[in-house]
mmCIF file of C-alpha atoms in Angstrom:
data_model
loop_
_atom_site.group_PDB
_atom_site.id
_atom_site.type_symbol
_atom_site.label_atom_id
_atom_site.label_comp_id
_atom_site.label_asym_id
_atom_site.label_seq_id
_atom_site.Cartn_x
_atom_site.Cartn_y
_atom_site.Cartn_z
ATOM 1 C CA MET V 1 27.546 27.668 -37.110
ATOM 2 C CA GLU V 2 29.256 28.974 -34.088
ATOM 3 C CA GLY V 3 28.050 32.764 -34.767
ATOM 4 C CA SER V 4 24.299 31.404 -34.848
ATOM 5 C CA LEU V 5 24.878 29.252 -31.705
ATOM 6 C CA GLU V 6 26.318 32.084 -29.787
ATOM 7 C CA LYS V 7 23.589 34.267 -30.937
ATOM 8 C CA ASP V 8 20.703 31.991 -29.983
ATOM 9 C CA ASN V 9 22.660 30.735 -26.710
ATOM 10 C CA PRO V 10 25.007 33.778 -25.428
ATOM 11 C CA PHE V 11 25.723 31.868 -22.139
ATOM 12 C CA LEU V 12 27.077 28.618 -23.951
ATOM 13 C CA LEU V 13 30.613 29.574 -24.619
ATOM 14 C CA PRO V 14 33.365 27.815 -26.277
ATOM 15 C CA LEU V 15 36.438 27.263 -23.885
ATOM 16 C CA ASN V 16 39.109 26.609 -26.506
ATOM 17 C CA THR V 17 40.215 27.730 -29.843
ATOM 18 C CA GLU V 18 39.038 24.732 -31.636
ATOM 19 C CA LYS V 19 35.547 25.295 -30.435
ATOM 20 C CA THR V 20 35.093 21.771 -29.246
ATOM 21 C CA PHE V 21 34.646 22.393 -25.724
ATOM 22 C CA PHE V 22 31.430 24.414 -24.682
ATOM 23 C CA ASP V 23 30.099 25.115 -21.144
ATOM 24 C CA GLY V 24 27.448 27.631 -19.777
ATOM 25 C CA PHE V 25 23.893 27.782 -19.732
ATOM 26 C CA ILE V 26 20.987 27.352 -22.259
ATOM 27 C CA THR V 27 17.619 29.090 -21.456
ATOM 28 C CA VAL V 28 14.326 27.311 -21.945
ATOM 29 C CA LEU V 29 10.986 28.974 -20.754
ATOM 30 C CA GLY V 30 12.438 31.486 -18.587
ATOM 31 C CA ARG V 31 14.921 28.830 -16.756
ATOM 32 C CA ASP V 32 18.784 28.515 -17.186
ATOM 33 C CA PHE V 33 20.124 25.199 -17.033
ATOM 34 C CA ARG V 34 23.833 24.518 -16.763
ATOM 35 C CA MET V 35 25.308 21.830 -19.485
ATOM 36 C CA ARG V 36 28.540 21.256 -21.077
ATOM 37 C CA ILE V 37 29.433 19.591 -24.532
ATOM 38 C CA LEU V 38 32.724 18.014 -25.533
ATOM 39 C CA LEU V 39 33.095 17.311 -29.335
ATOM 40 C CA PRO V 40 35.635 14.922 -30.948
ATOM 41 C CA PRO V 41 38.596 16.792 -32.713
ATOM 42 C CA ASP V 42 36.516 16.270 -35.988
ATOM 43 C CA GLY V 43 33.599 17.948 -34.360
ATOM 44 C CA GLN V 44 31.268 14.892 -35.351
ATOM 45 C CA LEU V 45 28.112 14.860 -32.822
ATOM 46 C CA LYS V 46 28.176 11.183 -33.112
ATOM 47 C CA ARG V 47 30.829 10.921 -30.542
ATOM 48 C CA ALA V 48 30.227 14.093 -28.795
ATOM 49 C CA ARG V 49 29.649 13.816 -24.630
ATOM 50 C CA LEU V 50 26.825 15.717 -23.146
ATOM 51 C CA CYS V 51 27.119 16.631 -19.241
ATOM 52 C CA CYS V 52 24.512 18.625 -17.329
ATOM 53 C CA CYS V 53 23.411 19.576 -14.057
ATOM 54 C CA TRP V 54 21.190 17.575 -11.825
ATOM 55 C CA GLN V 55 18.118 19.509 -12.528
ATOM 56 C CA LEU V 56 18.364 19.062 -16.348
ATOM 57 C CA LYS V 57 19.406 15.433 -15.858
ATOM 58 C CA HIS V 58 16.276 14.986 -13.810
ATOM 59 C CA LEU V 59 14.149 16.760 -16.537
ATOM 60 C CA LEU V 60 15.577 14.686 -19.224
ATOM 61 C CA SER V 61 14.823 11.607 -17.491
ATOM 62 C CA GLY V 62 12.875 9.287 -19.973
ATOM 63 C CA TYR V 63 14.263 11.325 -23.048
ATOM 64 C CA GLU V 64 17.595 9.533 -23.387
ATOM 65 C CA HIS V 65 16.851 7.566 -26.280
ATOM 66 C CA ILE V 66 15.454 10.643 -28.168
ATOM 67 C CA LEU V 67 18.782 12.690 -27.271
ATOM 68 C CA LYS V 68 21.005 9.810 -28.367
ATOM 69 C CA GLN V 69 19.112 9.595 -31.756
ATOM 70 C CA ARG V 70 19.318 13.385 -32.407
ATOM 71 C CA LEU V 71 23.207 13.204 -31.338
ATOM 72 C CA GLN V 72 23.300 10.626 -34.528
ATOM 73 C CA GLN V 73 21.409 12.484 -36.964
ATOM 74 C CA SER V 74 21.645 16.230 -36.110
ATOM 75 C CA ALA V 75 23.710 17.847 -38.910
ATOM 76 C CA ASN V 76 25.460 20.335 -36.678
ATOM 77 C CA LEU V 77 25.516 21.472 -33.020
ATOM 78 C CA VAL V 78 23.150 24.462 -33.627
ATOM 79 C CA SER V 79 20.424 22.016 -34.903
ATOM 80 C CA PHE V 80 21.030 19.643 -31.972
ATOM 81 C CA ILE V 81 20.623 22.268 -29.278
ATOM 82 C CA LEU V 82 17.407 23.505 -30.870
ATOM 83 C CA GLU V 83 16.026 20.123 -30.609
ATOM 84 C CA LEU V 84 17.355 19.730 -27.104
ATOM 85 C CA LYS V 85 15.443 22.864 -26.374
ATOM 86 C CA THR V 86 12.355 21.470 -27.736
ATOM 87 C CA VAL V 87 12.638 18.402 -25.690
ATOM 88 C CA LEU V 88 13.065 20.620 -22.485
ATOM 89 C CA GLU V 89 9.985 22.657 -23.060
ATOM 90 C CA VAL V 90 7.902 19.363 -23.510
ATOM 91 C CA GLY V 91 9.553 17.992 -20.214
ATOM 92 C CA LEU V 92 8.842 21.329 -18.357
ATOM 93 C CA LYS V 93 5.203 21.439 -19.594
ATOM 94 C CA SER V 94 4.521 17.907 -18.425
ATOM 95 C CA ARG V 95 6.206 18.266 -14.982
ATOM 96 C CA PRO V 96 4.872 21.841 -13.751
ATOM 97 C CA GLU V 97 6.556 21.257 -10.499
ATOM 98 C CA CYS V 98 10.038 21.374 -12.263
ATOM 99 C CA ARG V 99 9.482 25.246 -12.715
ATOM 100 C CA SER V 100 9.822 26.045 -9.061
ATOM 101 C CA ILE V 101 13.238 24.421 -7.855
ATOM 102 C CA PRO V 102 14.173 26.281 -4.814
ATOM 103 C CA PRO V 103 17.123 28.644 -4.929
ATOM 104 C CA PRO V 104 20.380 27.727 -3.361
ATOM 105 C CA LYS V 105 19.410 29.593 -0.020
ATOM 106 C CA TYR V 106 16.846 27.197 0.468
ATOM 107 C CA TYR V 107 19.023 24.215 0.818
ATOM 108 C CA TYR V 108 21.238 26.036 3.111
ATOM 109 C CA GLN V 109 18.459 27.038 5.342
ATOM 110 C CA LEU V 110 17.243 23.540 5.520
ATOM 111 C CA ILE V 111 20.611 21.870 6.249
ATOM 112 C CA SER V 112 21.033 24.662 8.859
ATOM 113 C CA GLU V 113 17.553 23.734 10.485
ATOM 114 C CA MET V 114 18.106 20.043 10.353
ATOM 115 C CA GLU V 115 21.599 20.288 12.069
ATOM 116 C CA ILE V 116 19.942 22.310 15.079
ATOM 117 C CA LEU V 117 16.945 19.910 15.365
ATOM 118 C CA GLY V 118 19.176 16.660 14.756
ATOM 119 C CA TRP V 119 19.268 14.273 12.104
ATOM 120 C CA ASP V 120 18.452 11.596 14.099
ATOM 121 C CA LYS V 121 14.837 12.610 13.995
ATOM 122 C CA MET V 122 14.612 12.421 10.302
ATOM 123 C CA LEU V 123 12.993 9.445 8.866
ATOM 124 C CA PHE V 124 12.575 10.425 5.132
ATOM 125 C CA LEU V 125 13.795 13.166 2.861
ATOM 126 C CA ASP V 126 12.507 13.239 -0.820
ATOM 127 C CA MET V 127 14.873 13.812 -3.769
ATOM 128 C CA GLU V 128 13.533 17.414 -4.302
ATOM 129 C CA PHE V 129 14.294 18.203 -0.546
ATOM 130 C CA GLN V 130 10.704 19.227 -0.119
ATOM 131 C CA THR V 131 8.879 16.506 1.792
ATOM 132 C CA LEU V 132 10.395 15.357 5.074
ATOM 133 C CA LYS V 133 9.030 12.692 7.768
ATOM 134 C CA LEU V 134 10.245 13.713 11.179
ATOM 135 C CA LYS V 135 9.959 11.090 14.071
ATOM 136 C CA ALA V 136 8.781 11.931 17.721
ATOM 137 C CA GLU V 137 7.744 9.992 20.953
ATOM 138 C CA ASP V 138 4.774 11.050 23.263
ATOM 139 C CA THR V 139 5.145 10.784 27.117
ATOM 140 C CA SER V 140 4.238 7.139 27.000
ATOM 141 C CA GLY V 141 6.878 6.310 24.386
ATOM 142 C CA ARG V 142 4.817 5.662 21.345
ATOM 143 C CA GLN V 143 6.359 6.682 17.889
ATOM 144 C CA HIS V 144 4.719 8.988 15.750
ATOM 145 C CA ILE V 145 5.533 10.604 12.208
ATOM 146 C CA LEU V 146 5.040 14.241 11.358
ATOM 147 C CA THR V 147 4.836 14.741 7.534
ATOM 148 C CA ILE V 148 6.207 18.070 6.402
ATOM 149 C CA LYS V 149 5.944 19.637 2.729
ATOM 150 C CA LEU V 150 8.176 22.635 2.466
ATOM 151 C CA ARG V 151 7.470 25.469 0.065
ATOM 152 C CA THR V 152 10.030 26.783 -2.300
ATOM 153 C CA LYS V 153 9.739 30.327 -0.309
ATOM 154 C CA HIS V 154 10.692 28.599 3.099
ATOM 155 C CA PRO V 155 10.809 29.579 5.678
ATOM 156 C CA THR V 156 8.698 32.944 4.353
ATOM 157 C CA GLU V 157 5.797 30.569 3.452
ATOM 158 C CA ALA V 158 4.193 27.953 6.014
ATOM 159 C CA PRO V 159 4.801 24.469 5.473
ATOM 160 C CA GLY V 160 1.936 21.849 4.997
ATOM 161 C CA CYS V 161 2.064 19.603 7.726
ATOM 162 C CA SER V 162 0.245 16.308 8.306
ATOM 163 C CA ALA V 163 0.222 13.531 11.097
ATOM 164 C CA ASP V 164 -1.869 10.464 12.104
ATOM 165 C CA LEU V 165 -3.949 12.440 14.734
ATOM 166 C CA PRO V 166 -7.368 12.063 16.063
ATOM 167 C CA VAL V 167 -7.862 15.841 16.160
ATOM 168 C CA PRO V 168 -6.635 18.480 13.379
ATOM 169 C CA LEU V 169 -2.937 19.435 13.700
ATOM 170 C CA VAL V 170 -2.760 23.276 14.358
ATOM 171 C CA ILE V 171 0.634 24.769 13.710
ATOM 172 C CA THR V 172 1.757 28.420 14.495
ATOM 173 C CA TRP V 173 4.137 29.647 11.873
ATOM 174 C CA THR V 174 5.945 32.926 11.252
ATOM 175 C CA PRO V 175 9.059 33.685 8.733
ATOM 176 C CA GLN V 176 11.150 33.297 11.641
ATOM 177 C CA SER V 177 9.911 29.884 12.673
ATOM 178 C CA THR V 178 12.298 26.860 12.341
ATOM 179 C CA LEU V 179 11.762 23.159 12.002
ATOM 180 C CA GLU V 180 13.087 22.717 15.263
ATOM 181 C CA GLN V 181 9.893 24.967 16.686
ATOM 182 C CA LEU V 182 7.705 22.887 14.320
ATOM 183 C CA HIS V 183 8.610 19.699 16.120
ATOM 184 C CA SER V 184 8.551 21.319 19.537
ATOM 185 C CA GLN V 185 4.711 22.267 18.577
ATOM 186 C CA PHE V 186 3.900 18.488 17.352
ATOM 187 C CA LEU V 187 5.391 17.234 20.520
ATOM 188 C CA LEU V 188 3.090 19.478 22.597
ATOM 189 C CA THR V 189 0.061 18.234 20.513
ATOM 190 C CA LEU V 190 1.101 14.496 21.274
ATOM 191 C CA HIS V 191 1.553 15.224 25.084
ATOM 192 C CA SER V 192 -2.072 16.460 25.057
ATOM 193 C CA LEU V 193 -3.236 13.419 23.511
ATOM 194 C CA THR V 194 -1.060 10.850 25.666
ATOM 195 C CA ASP V 195 -4.261 9.965 27.940
ATOM 196 C CA PHE V 196 -6.376 9.439 24.780
ATOM 197 C CA TRP V 197 -4.071 6.868 23.565
ATOM 198 C CA ASP V 198 -3.482 5.192 26.824
ATOM 199 C CA VAL V 199 -7.135 4.423 27.073
ATOM 200 C CA LEU V 200 -7.249 3.153 23.744
ATOM 201 C CA ASP V 201 -4.112 1.043 24.096
ATOM 202 C CA GLU V 202 -5.548 -0.560 27.272
ATOM 203 C CA ILE V 203 -8.669 -1.372 25.427
ATOM 204 C CA ASP V 204 -6.921 -3.056 22.399
ATOM 205 C CA SER V 205 -4.560 -5.047 24.899
ATOM 206 C CA LYS V 206 -7.371 -6.243 26.913
ATOM 207 C CA THR V 207 -10.131 -6.946 24.808
ATOM 208 C CA TRP V 208 -11.267 -8.331 21.406
ATOM 209 C CA ILE V 209 -11.602 -5.411 18.946
ATOM 210 C CA LEU V 210 -13.717 -6.297 15.881
ATOM 211 C CA GLU V 211 -13.618 -2.905 14.459
ATOM 212 C CA PRO V 212 -11.423 -1.479 13.251
ATOM 213 C CA GLU V 213 -8.978 -4.485 12.712
ATOM 214 C CA LYS V 214 -6.009 -2.358 12.400
ATOM 215 C CA PRO V 215 -6.778 1.085 14.058
ATOM 216 C CA SER V 216 -4.654 3.599 13.672
ATOM 217 C CA ARG V 217 -3.697 6.587 16.004
ATOM 218 C CA SER V 218 -6.558 8.700 14.608
ATOM 219 C CA ASP V 219 -9.174 6.097 15.158
ATOM 220 C CA THR V 220 -11.390 7.082 18.226
ATOM 221 C CA MET V 221 -13.759 4.157 17.838
ATOM 222 C CA ARG V 222 -13.632 0.821 19.254
ATOM 223 C CA ARG V 223 -16.208 -2.067 18.872
ATOM 224 C CA ILE V 224 -15.577 -4.367 21.392
ATOM 225 C CA ALA V 225 -16.782 -8.091 21.564
ATOM 226 C CA ILE V 226 -19.046 -8.857 24.563
ATOM 227 C CA GLY V 227 -19.980 -12.315 23.567
ATOM 228 C CA THR V 228 -21.120 -14.057 20.422
ATOM 229 C CA ASN V 229 -23.240 -11.547 18.206
ATOM 230 C CA VAL V 230 -22.979 -9.230 20.857
ATOM 231 C CA SER V 231 -20.710 -6.196 21.157
ATOM 232 C CA ILE V 232 -20.367 -2.633 22.223
ATOM 233 C CA LYS V 233 -19.141 0.424 20.126
ATOM 234 C CA VAL V 234 -17.523 3.294 22.050
ATOM 235 C CA GLU V 235 -16.555 6.687 20.620
ATOM 236 C CA VAL V 236 -13.542 8.215 22.905
ATOM 237 C CA ASP V 237 -13.481 11.875 22.931
ATOM 238 C CA PRO V 238 -9.757 12.809 22.300
ATOM 239 C CA ARG V 239 -9.929 15.975 24.464
ATOM 240 C CA HIS V 240 -11.968 14.216 27.329
ATOM 241 C CA PRO V 241 -10.826 10.709 27.149
ATOM 242 C CA LYS V 242 -11.409 9.597 30.677
ATOM 243 C CA MET V 243 -15.248 10.737 30.550
ATOM 244 C CA LEU V 244 -17.998 8.522 29.732
ATOM 245 C CA PRO V 245 -17.741 7.710 25.787
ATOM 246 C CA GLU V 246 -20.405 7.454 23.548
ATOM 247 C CA CYS V 247 -21.746 3.865 23.484
ATOM 248 C CA CYS V 248 -24.050 1.962 21.027
ATOM 249 C CA LEU V 249 -24.839 -1.684 22.016
ATOM 250 C CA LEU V 250 -25.374 -4.275 18.871
ATOM 251 C CA GLY V 251 -27.010 -7.660 19.204
ATOM 252 C CA ALA V 252 -30.465 -9.233 19.600
ATOM 253 C CA GLU V 253 -32.884 -7.281 21.755
ATOM 254 C CA HIS V 254 -33.302 -10.086 24.443
ATOM 255 C CA VAL V 255 -29.438 -9.628 24.988
ATOM 256 C CA VAL V 256 -29.122 -6.007 24.669
ATOM 257 C CA THR V 257 -32.109 -4.808 26.864
ATOM 258 C CA PRO V 258 -30.518 -5.834 29.981
ATOM 259 C CA LEU V 259 -27.069 -4.460 29.227
ATOM 260 C CA ARG V 260 -28.760 -1.042 28.032
ATOM 261 C CA ASN V 261 -30.549 -1.189 31.325
ATOM 262 C CA LYS V 262 -27.646 -1.518 33.496
ATOM 263 C CA LEU V 263 -25.887 1.283 31.429
ATOM 264 C CA ASN V 264 -28.718 3.632 31.996
ATOM 265 C CA THR V 265 -28.743 2.665 35.899
ATOM 266 C CA ASN V 266 -25.312 2.528 36.521
ATOM 267 C CA MET V 267 -24.052 5.516 34.478
ATOM 268 C CA HIS V 268 -23.646 7.546 37.746
ATOM 269 C CA LEU V 269 -21.077 5.041 38.930
ATOM 270 C CA TRP V 270 -18.644 6.310 36.314
ATOM 271 C CA ASN V 271 -15.379 7.516 37.799
ATOM 272 C CA PRO V 272 -13.062 9.488 35.877
ATOM 273 C CA ASP V 273 -10.097 8.732 37.958
ATOM 274 C CA SER V 274 -10.501 5.123 37.234
ATOM 275 C CA SER V 275 -9.551 3.525 33.613
ATOM 276 C CA VAL V 276 -12.304 3.578 31.006
ATOM 277 C CA LEU V 277 -12.084 -0.080 30.359
ATOM 278 C CA HIS V 278 -12.723 -0.811 34.072
ATOM 279 C CA ASN V 279 -15.652 1.844 34.108
ATOM 280 C CA LEU V 280 -17.339 -0.014 31.102
ATOM 281 C CA GLN V 281 -17.315 -3.292 32.814
ATOM 282 C CA ASP V 282 -18.606 -1.889 36.211
ATOM 283 C CA VAL V 283 -21.600 0.103 34.487
ATOM 284 C CA LEU V 284 -22.623 -3.069 32.479
ATOM 285 C CA GLU V 285 -21.790 -5.584 35.216
ATOM 286 C CA ILE V 286 -19.724 -7.717 32.785
ATOM 287 C CA GLU V 287 -16.296 -8.706 31.941
ATOM 288 C CA PHE V 288 -15.027 -8.615 28.345
ATOM 289 C CA PRO V 289 -13.607 -11.642 26.878
ATOM 290 C CA LEU V 290 -9.978 -11.335 27.470
ATOM 291 C CA PRO V 291 -7.517 -12.216 24.433
ATOM 292 C CA ASP V 292 -5.850 -14.535 26.573
ATOM 293 C CA THR V 293 -8.833 -16.660 27.223
ATOM 294 C CA HIS V 294 -10.962 -16.336 24.037
ATOM 295 C CA GLU V 295 -10.308 -17.099 20.610
ATOM 296 C CA LYS V 296 -11.420 -14.105 18.081
ATOM 297 C CA SER V 297 -12.970 -16.765 15.737
ATOM 298 C CA ASN V 298 -15.602 -17.040 18.608
ATOM 299 C CA PHE V 299 -16.705 -13.524 17.486
ATOM 300 C CA ASN V 300 -16.283 -13.475 13.992
ATOM 301 C CA VAL V 301 -19.557 -14.949 12.699
ATOM 302 C CA GLU V 302 -20.251 -14.785 9.066
ATOM 303 C CA CYS V 303 -23.106 -13.058 7.356
ATOM 304 C CA GLY V 304 -25.946 -15.341 7.041
ATOM 305 C CA ILE V 305 -26.787 -13.886 3.311
ATOM 306 C CA CYS V 306 -23.037 -13.474 1.614
ATOM 307 C CA TYR V 307 -21.705 -16.094 3.785
ATOM 308 C CA SER V 308 -18.347 -13.743 4.454
ATOM 309 C CA TYR V 309 -17.439 -11.848 7.377
ATOM 310 C CA HIS V 310 -16.059 -8.646 5.661
ATOM 311 C CA LEU V 311 -18.336 -6.766 3.049
ATOM 312 C CA ASP V 312 -15.912 -4.328 1.617
ATOM 313 C CA SER V 313 -15.073 -2.702 5.381
ATOM 314 C CA ALA V 314 -18.188 -3.757 6.882
ATOM 315 C CA ILE V 315 -18.756 -6.651 9.272
ATOM 316 C CA PRO V 316 -22.215 -8.276 10.307
ATOM 317 C CA ASP V 317 -23.520 -6.410 12.984
ATOM 318 C CA GLN V 318 -27.502 -7.058 12.537
ATOM 319 C CA VAL V 319 -28.640 -10.107 14.454
ATOM 320 C CA CYS V 320 -31.963 -11.997 14.247
ATOM 321 C CA ASN V 321 -33.461 -11.264 17.719
ATOM 322 C CA ASN V 322 -35.163 -14.863 17.653
ATOM 323 C CA PRO V 323 -33.511 -16.590 20.347
ATOM 324 C CA ARG V 324 -33.338 -19.767 18.622
ATOM 325 C CA CYS V 325 -31.951 -18.143 15.566
ATOM 326 C CA GLY V 326 -29.489 -15.359 16.410
ATOM 327 C CA GLN V 327 -28.180 -15.321 12.881
ATOM 328 C CA PRO V 328 -26.013 -11.934 12.157
ATOM 329 C CA PHE V 329 -26.155 -10.251 8.892
ATOM 330 C CA HIS V 330 -24.525 -7.320 7.058
ATOM 331 C CA GLN V 331 -26.624 -4.241 6.962
ATOM 332 C CA ALA V 332 -26.502 -3.973 3.284
ATOM 333 C CA CYS V 333 -27.153 -7.773 2.693
ATOM 334 C CA LEU V 334 -30.357 -7.933 4.982
ATOM 335 C CA TYR V 335 -31.402 -4.753 3.370
ATOM 336 C CA GLU V 336 -31.301 -5.996 -0.147
ATOM 337 C CA TRP V 337 -32.572 -9.322 0.953
ATOM 338 C CA LEU V 338 -35.843 -7.826 2.519
ATOM 339 C CA LYS V 339 -36.308 -5.657 -0.836
ATOM 340 C CA ALA V 340 -36.339 -8.591 -3.116
ATOM 341 C CA LEU V 341 -38.779 -10.658 -1.176
ATOM 342 C CA PRO V 342 -42.094 -10.708 -2.954
ATOM 343 C CA SER V 343 -43.799 -10.786 0.452
ATOM 344 C CA SER V 344 -41.915 -7.880 1.802
ATOM 345 C CA ARG V 345 -43.544 -4.376 2.062
ATOM 346 C CA GLN V 346 -42.351 -0.927 2.464
ATOM 347 C CA SER V 347 -43.744 2.035 4.206
ATOM 348 C CA PHE V 348 -41.658 5.139 4.058
ATOM 349 C CA SER V 349 -38.334 4.105 5.492
ATOM 350 C CA ILE V 350 -39.261 0.859 6.829
ATOM 351 C CA VAL V 351 -39.199 -2.353 5.044
ATOM 352 C CA PHE V 352 -41.103 -5.232 6.418
ATOM 353 C CA GLY V 353 -39.923 -9.021 5.587
ATOM 354 C CA GLU V 354 -38.846 -12.459 6.892
ATOM 355 C CA CYS V 355 -35.622 -13.627 8.295
ATOM 356 C CA PRO V 356 -33.625 -15.478 5.650
ATOM 357 C CA TYR V 357 -33.198 -18.379 8.255
ATOM 358 C CA CYS V 358 -36.157 -18.510 10.932
ATOM 359 C CA SER V 359 -38.641 -16.766 8.717
ATOM 360 C CA LYS V 360 -39.837 -14.575 11.494
ATOM 361 C CA VAL V 361 -40.788 -10.900 10.363
ATOM 362 C CA CYS V 362 -37.958 -8.659 9.853
ATOM 363 C CA LEU V 363 -37.910 -4.737 10.069
ATOM 364 C CA PRO V 364 -34.833 -2.854 8.906
ATOM 365 C CA LYS V 365 -35.424 0.836 9.588
ATOM 366 C CA THR V 366 -33.532 3.731 8.540
ATOM 367 C CA PHE V 367 -31.839 6.216 10.696
ATOM 368 C CA SER V 368 -29.477 9.049 9.843
ATOM 369 C CA THR V 369 -29.188 7.520 6.324
ATOM 370 C CA LEU V 370 -27.796 4.174 8.017
ATOM 371 C CA TYR V 371 -30.211 0.835 8.054
ATOM 372 C CA TYR V 372 -30.515 -0.410 11.556
ATOM 373 C CA TYR V 373 -32.448 -3.874 11.155
ATOM 374 C CA HIS V 374 -34.969 -5.022 13.556
ATOM 375 C CA PHE V 375 -36.356 -8.362 13.795
ATOM 376 C CA ILE V 376 -39.783 -9.680 15.334
ATOM 377 C CA CYS V 377 -40.179 -13.221 16.978
ATOM 378 C CA HIS V 378 -43.987 -12.918 18.200
ATOM 379 C CA THR V 379 -43.587 -9.356 19.218
ATOM 380 C CA LEU V 380 -41.637 -6.384 17.677
ATOM 381 C CA PHE V 381 -38.107 -5.892 18.983
ATOM 382 C CA SER V 382 -34.888 -4.083 17.932
ATOM 383 C CA SER V 383 -31.556 -5.590 17.003
ATOM 384 C CA MET V 384 -29.704 -2.291 17.554
ATOM 385 C CA SER V 385 -30.063 0.057 20.572
ATOM 386 C CA SER V 386 -27.883 2.962 21.372
ATOM 387 C CA LEU V 387 -27.521 5.549 23.998
#
C-alpha cells in the first residue's frame, strides 16, 4: 500500500517508521495542497485524523460528510487519497476562483501597503484578501467608500475600483503604484465634487424632495415640490454645479405656464456666486415649501387610476389640466387607461381620450420614448413642459 501511495503522491511522506503519520502535499489539477494524516496504531481509517491547510479546508467546505463517509468505508489509505482527489477535482471545477490563489508575496505586499495607508481607513476585507473597502472624507466631512478588487498579480495588474460617484472614477495605476496612492487619487476626486454635493445637500435639507426618495451620492437629479401636484426636476451638472441646471416643470398647464415664463424671463438673473437653491427661487419668484413648515403628505397624492403613490419606481407626475379636477396619474397608468377606452383614437404617437375623473379630453404624447400626457379642458394644453 505504502509503495503505491508514495508513487501516486511523492510529496506525501511518512514521518515515522510505523507509517501512521503522513505529512506533505497532494497534487490536484496542477495545484499542491498541504495536508497531514494521523492513523491510529492499528492503521484503521475509521479513527484517522485529517489536517489540512486553509485553502484545502475552504475547498472542501460542504463536502465534510462525504469525507467522513469515505474514511469509514475506504479499504486503505491509497483508496481514500484517490477519492479525496476526486472530491477536490469536483470542488476546483465548481469554484474556478480557487484556481488563482495569490502567492505569499501578494499577502506581504498587501499588509505592507495597508500599514503605510493606515488600518483605520479600512472598513472591510474579504476572506480571500482580494476585496477591500476603504473610507475617505471630502472637504465638507462627508463619508465615502472606495471598493477595491485586487488582482492576484498585484501590484503588477491594476485593481478594479468603484465608488458612489456622479462621474466615472478614473484611476492612474502603474506596477509601482500603492494603495496609499490610490486612496489619494480618490480623495482628489472627492474634493473636485465637493461643490456638487454641497448644492444637493442644501436642496435636500431645505426642500421636499419627491424623487429620488433616498438619493445616493451618484444621483444628479432632484424633483422638488413646489405645491400640490406641481414640481420641478433639476439636473445638476457635477462639473459645473453652480450653473443653471437643466429644469423640467411638471404640473397642470395653468400653473406651469406662469412658472415657465418667469424662468425664461429671469434666467439672466442667475448668479453663479449664489446658491443654486436661492437662484431657483429668484428666477421662479417663489419660495419652496420647507420641511419645517409643511408635511410631505401634502405633495404625495395617489394616482387616480391605480390608487397608489408608487408604481415600481415611478410616482404620479401627470396632472389633469382642468382647474376643477387636477387629478394626478402615473404616466403608464394614464397611457394604458386611454388605450383601453372604446372612444379613444390614436394618430401616430398621439392618443386621444377622456380624463378618468372629469371626462375632459386627454392627450398623451410620446417624446424620446416616454409618454408625456396632455389634457384638454375646452382648449388643448400641456401637462408637462420643459426648458
